[in-house]
Tab-separated table of C-alpha atoms in Angstrom:
chain	number	residue	atom	x	y	z
D	1	ASP	CA	-5.957	18.536	13.898
D	2	ALA	CA	-7.142	22.173	12.716
D	3	ASP	CA	-3.696	23.901	14.151
D	4	VAL	CA	-2.066	22.479	11.216
D	5	THR	CA	-3.495	23.566	7.888
D	6	GLN	CA	-2.758	22.920	4.233
D	7	THR	CA	-3.244	24.609	0.938
D	8	PRO	CA	-4.396	23.552	-1.609
D	9	ARG	CA	-6.170	20.105	-0.523
D	10	ASN	CA	-6.151	18.745	-3.856
D	11	ARG	CA	-4.159	19.570	-7.069
D	12	ILE	CA	-3.923	18.549	-10.766
D	13	THR	CA	-1.207	19.995	-12.827
D	14	LYS	CA	0.890	19.084	-15.568
D	15	THR	CA	4.440	17.644	-16.364
D	16	GLY	CA	7.005	20.620	-16.168
D	17	LYS	CA	4.701	22.962	-14.131
D	18	ARG	CA	6.272	24.841	-11.064
D	19	ILE	CA	4.031	24.216	-8.221
D	20	MET	CA	3.974	25.175	-4.109
D	21	LEU	CA	1.990	23.445	-1.477
D	22	GLU	CA	1.764	25.762	1.601
D	23	CYS	CA	1.746	24.653	5.487
D	24	SER	CA	0.735	26.769	8.121
D	25	GLN	CA	0.435	26.014	11.858
D	26	THR	CA	-0.865	27.840	14.841
D	27	LYS	CA	0.888	25.586	17.229
D	28	GLY	CA	3.676	27.721	17.989
D	29	HIS	CA	6.190	24.970	17.059
D	30	ASP	CA	9.479	25.594	15.709
D	31	ARG	CA	10.151	22.207	13.858
D	32	MET	CA	8.251	21.734	10.492
D	33	TYR	CA	8.613	18.734	8.096
D	34	TRP	CA	7.227	17.819	4.702
D	35	TYR	CA	6.370	13.764	3.881
D	36	ARG	CA	5.350	12.055	1.001
D	37	GLN	CA	2.983	9.203	1.213
D	38	ASP	CA	2.720	6.558	-1.517
D	39	PRO	CA	0.700	3.241	-1.347
D	40	GLY	CA	2.650	0.466	-0.103
D	41	LEU	CA	5.698	2.795	1.203
D	42	GLY	CA	4.296	4.323	3.924
D	43	LEU	CA	5.483	8.251	4.771
D	44	ARG	CA	8.844	9.216	3.629
D	45	LEU	CA	10.537	12.562	4.778
D	46	ILE	CA	11.214	15.129	1.984
D	47	TYR	CA	12.771	18.075	4.131
D	48	TYR	CA	12.534	19.466	7.412
D	49	SER	CA	13.420	22.596	9.525
D	50	PHE	CA	13.916	23.106	13.133
D	51	ASP	CA	13.509	27.092	12.974
D	52	VAL	CA	13.474	29.671	10.189
D	53	LYS	CA	17.201	29.689	9.384
D	54	ASP	CA	17.427	25.822	9.627
D	55	ILE	CA	16.683	23.608	6.343
D	56	ASN	CA	17.526	19.837	6.176
D	57	LYS	CA	17.246	17.176	3.388
D	58	GLY	CA	15.278	14.135	4.212
D	59	GLU	CA	15.207	10.854	2.907
D	60	ILE	CA	13.999	12.176	-0.580
D	61	SER	CA	14.669	15.496	-1.177
D	62	ASP	CA	15.445	15.200	-4.902
D	63	GLY	CA	13.222	17.187	-7.190
D	64	TYR	CA	11.785	19.219	-4.366
D	65	SER	CA	12.770	22.550	-2.344
D	66	VAL	CA	11.433	24.170	0.523
D	67	SER	CA	11.349	27.859	2.162
D	68	ARG	CA	10.432	28.584	5.836
D	69	GLN	CA	8.890	32.143	5.375
D	70	ALA	CA	8.012	32.274	9.271
D	71	GLN	CA	7.996	30.293	12.251
D	72	ALA	CA	4.493	29.299	11.233
D	73	LYS	CA	4.754	28.759	7.555
D	74	PHE	CA	6.722	25.952	5.569
D	75	SER	CA	5.988	25.721	1.887
D	76	LEU	CA	7.076	22.787	-0.446
D	77	SER	CA	8.197	23.407	-3.979
D	78	LEU	CA	8.168	21.158	-6.915
D	79	GLU	CA	10.326	23.123	-9.731
D	80	SER	CA	9.451	21.136	-12.689
D	81	ALA	CA	6.394	18.418	-11.557
D	82	ILE	CA	6.767	14.755	-12.989
D	83	PRO	CA	4.499	12.220	-12.774
D	84	ASN	CA	6.120	10.086	-10.068
D	85	GLN	CA	5.656	12.956	-7.776
D	86	THR	CA	1.822	12.188	-7.862
D	87	ALA	CA	1.391	11.284	-4.237
D	88	LEU	CA	-0.472	12.604	-0.907
D	89	TYR	CA	1.800	14.966	0.808
D	90	PHE	CA	1.707	15.661	4.306
D	91	CYS	CA	2.988	18.891	6.442
D	92	ALA	CA	4.093	17.945	10.482
D	93	THR	CA	4.989	20.345	13.147
D	94	SER	CA	6.548	19.148	16.435
D	95	ASP	CA	7.624	20.713	19.567
D	96	ALA	CA	11.029	19.471	21.046
D	97	GLY	CA	9.717	20.717	24.716
D	98	ASP	CA	6.750	18.394	24.086
D	99	GLY	CA	8.777	15.314	23.443
D	100	ASP	CA	8.874	15.948	19.739
D	101	THR	CA	5.574	14.205	18.994
D	102	GLN	CA	4.656	15.317	15.329
D	103	TYR	CA	1.064	16.616	14.291
D	104	PHE	CA	-0.010	16.213	10.959
D	105	GLY	CA	-1.936	18.524	8.708
D	106	PRO	CA	-4.780	16.893	6.564
D	107	GLY	CA	-2.663	16.404	3.731
D	108	THR	CA	-2.445	17.857	0.059
D	109	ARG	CA	-3.469	15.065	-3.303
D	110	LEU	CA	-1.373	16.017	-5.800
D	111	THR	CA	-1.673	14.647	-8.818
D	112	VAL	CA	0.902	15.155	-12.148
D	113	LEU	CA	-0.176	14.474	-15.369
Z	1	GLY	CA	20.216	5.442	6.732
Z	2	GLU	CA	17.609	3.971	9.269
Z	3	ASN	CA	15.528	1.296	7.557
Z	4	VAL	CA	12.430	0.109	9.269
Z	5	GLU	CA	10.508	-3.033	8.302
Z	6	GLN	CA	6.808	-3.641	9.480
Z	7	HIS	CA	4.612	-6.771	9.391
Z	8	PRO	CA	2.052	-7.811	8.621
Z	9	SER	CA	1.080	-5.816	5.661
Z	10	THR	CA	-2.454	-6.659	6.381
Z	11	LEU	CA	-4.321	-7.945	9.522
Z	12	SER	CA	-7.778	-9.119	9.883
Z	13	VAL	CA	-9.347	-10.070	13.395
Z	14	GLN	CA	-12.584	-10.416	15.206
Z	15	GLU	CA	-13.961	-7.953	17.382
Z	16	GLY	CA	-12.714	-8.835	21.088
Z	17	ASP	CA	-9.500	-10.320	19.958
Z	18	SER	CA	-5.992	-8.975	20.271
Z	19	ALA	CA	-3.840	-7.881	17.423
Z	20	VAL	CA	-0.342	-7.572	17.140
Z	21	ILE	CA	1.746	-5.616	14.397
Z	22	LYS	CA	5.801	-5.904	14.735
Z	23	CYS	CA	8.581	-3.539	13.275
Z	24	THR	CA	12.413	-3.898	13.078
Z	25	TYR	CA	14.898	-1.459	12.710
Z	26	SER	CA	18.446	-1.249	11.466
Z	27	ASP	CA	20.098	1.901	13.228
Z	28	SER	CA	21.526	1.149	16.676
Z	29	ALA	CA	21.342	4.945	16.873
Z	30	SER	CA	17.601	4.840	16.999
Z	31	ASN	CA	15.893	5.932	20.253
Z	32	TYR	CA	12.440	7.007	19.502
Z	33	PHE	CA	9.790	4.824	18.021
Z	34	PRO	CA	6.178	6.253	17.500
Z	35	TRP	CA	3.282	4.553	16.162
Z	36	TYR	CA	0.548	6.183	14.079
Z	37	LYS	CA	-2.895	5.618	13.313
Z	38	GLN	CA	-4.244	6.523	9.790
Z	39	GLU	CA	-8.007	6.252	9.263
Z	40	LEU	CA	-9.237	6.378	5.680
Z	41	GLY	CA	-8.829	9.627	4.175
Z	42	LYS	CA	-7.622	11.131	7.361
Z	43	ARG	CA	-4.342	12.245	8.746
Z	44	PRO	CA	-1.791	10.035	10.809
Z	45	GLN	CA	-2.027	10.703	14.322
Z	46	LEU	CA	0.011	9.526	17.288
Z	47	ILE	CA	-1.157	6.784	19.418
Z	48	ILE	CA	1.724	5.717	21.665
Z	49	ASP	CA	5.355	5.970	21.412
Z	50	ILE	CA	8.454	4.347	23.304
Z	51	ARG	CA	11.775	5.669	24.001
Z	52	SER	CA	14.775	3.287	24.134
Z	53	ASN	CA	15.192	3.746	27.885
Z	54	VAL	CA	12.144	1.910	28.704
Z	55	GLY	CA	11.127	-1.442	27.551
Z	56	GLU	CA	7.403	-1.451	27.487
Z	57	LYS	CA	4.723	1.446	27.517
Z	58	LYS	CA	0.718	0.883	27.967
Z	59	ASP	CA	-2.127	3.374	27.359
Z	60	GLN	CA	-5.430	1.373	28.133
Z	61	ARG	CA	-5.987	-1.278	25.283
Z	62	ILE	CA	-2.797	-0.221	23.649
Z	63	ALA	CA	0.926	-1.372	24.566
Z	64	VAL	CA	4.158	-0.911	22.702
Z	65	THR	CA	7.070	-3.317	23.780
Z	66	LEU	CA	10.889	-2.620	22.587
Z	67	ASN	CA	13.699	-4.987	22.333
Z	68	LYS	CA	16.893	-2.901	21.940
Z	69	THR	CA	18.979	-6.229	21.601
Z	70	ALA	CA	16.956	-7.570	18.901
Z	71	LYS	CA	16.049	-3.945	17.377
Z	72	HIS	CA	12.380	-4.609	16.846
Z	73	PHE	CA	9.311	-3.019	18.381
Z	74	SER	CA	5.820	-4.100	18.538
Z	75	LEU	CA	2.252	-2.646	18.900
Z	76	HIS	CA	-0.105	-4.851	20.705
Z	77	ILE	CA	-3.803	-3.845	20.697
Z	78	THR	CA	-6.141	-5.840	23.196
Z	79	GLU	CA	-9.969	-6.156	22.930
Z	80	THR	CA	-9.932	-4.508	19.497
Z	81	GLN	CA	-13.006	-2.723	18.449
Z	82	PRO	CA	-14.509	-2.024	14.815
Z	83	GLU	CA	-13.253	1.484	15.326
Z	84	ASP	CA	-9.689	0.361	15.745
Z	85	SER	CA	-9.913	-0.556	11.709
Z	86	ALA	CA	-7.208	1.521	10.268
Z	87	VAL	CA	-3.655	1.835	8.692
Z	88	TYR	CA	-0.801	1.721	11.654
Z	89	PHE	CA	2.635	2.731	10.795
Z	90	CYS	CA	5.605	2.245	13.177
Z	91	ALA	CA	8.697	4.354	12.988
Z	92	ALA	CA	12.179	5.019	14.163
Z	93	ARG	CA	14.248	7.869	14.677
Z	94	PRO	CA	18.074	7.976	15.558
Z	95	TYR	CA	19.013	10.567	18.187
Z	96	ASN	CA	21.693	11.967	16.321
Z	97	ASN	CA	19.591	13.461	13.522
Z	98	ASN	CA	15.817	14.241	12.802
Z	99	ASP	CA	15.218	11.756	10.019
Z	100	MET	CA	12.541	9.577	10.825
Z	101	ARG	CA	11.701	6.397	9.085
Z	102	PHE	CA	8.686	4.878	8.728
Z	103	GLY	CA	7.248	1.179	8.389
Z	104	ALA	CA	5.212	0.429	5.066
Z	105	GLY	CA	1.958	0.305	7.185
Z	106	THR	CA	-0.194	-2.425	8.376
Z	107	ARG	CA	-3.925	-2.188	7.517
Z	108	LEU	CA	-5.969	-3.981	10.476
Z	109	THR	CA	-9.620	-4.811	9.862
Z	110	VAL	CA	-11.625	-5.474	12.955
Z	111	LYS	CA	-14.765	-7.696	11.706
Z	112	PRO	CA	-17.901	-7.257	14.184
């Protein structure tokens, strides 16, 4: 869905580096999410936000932080990246008035060496 | 928290046959059960969902059934086509929070 974009699409970094993944949406949705996908584990929720002033931890928030800069922007940070954070990261958005269906971005493939 | 188990992990069918993927969940507070399809290298996309106030929902060749008592729900794809080949994920979300939990996925291959 072109209305949800993620940058960068691919990133290789080294252990201990700080990295930020960004998500933007033009769908006008209030709710935004960050997931990580690992082979054989499905999608796991890291953080979610229902509006600019609302941030909630998901299933696996340790080692991550987020910032909701505006309704349309939700960033995920790894303060000190470690190799087991190598994964495919997806941002998603939803609108509670639309049955809360989640729309995913194209994903960011992150490799931590 | 919620725990979702999905079976089988891989499924291979002949074109035209039916495919069934099953999921179980643990939290009786879960009331929303979506299914996502993820083609190779693409993002997950919702294909069908069901809420706990109904037992079955159908959309053309795709149907989902829900058994709240047994805490399981299933995806049924009839008259499978090669373009149905993908990884399918089930998920469950409790009504009292937004922490959606996904199954590990099923890789469906439809052989022509």
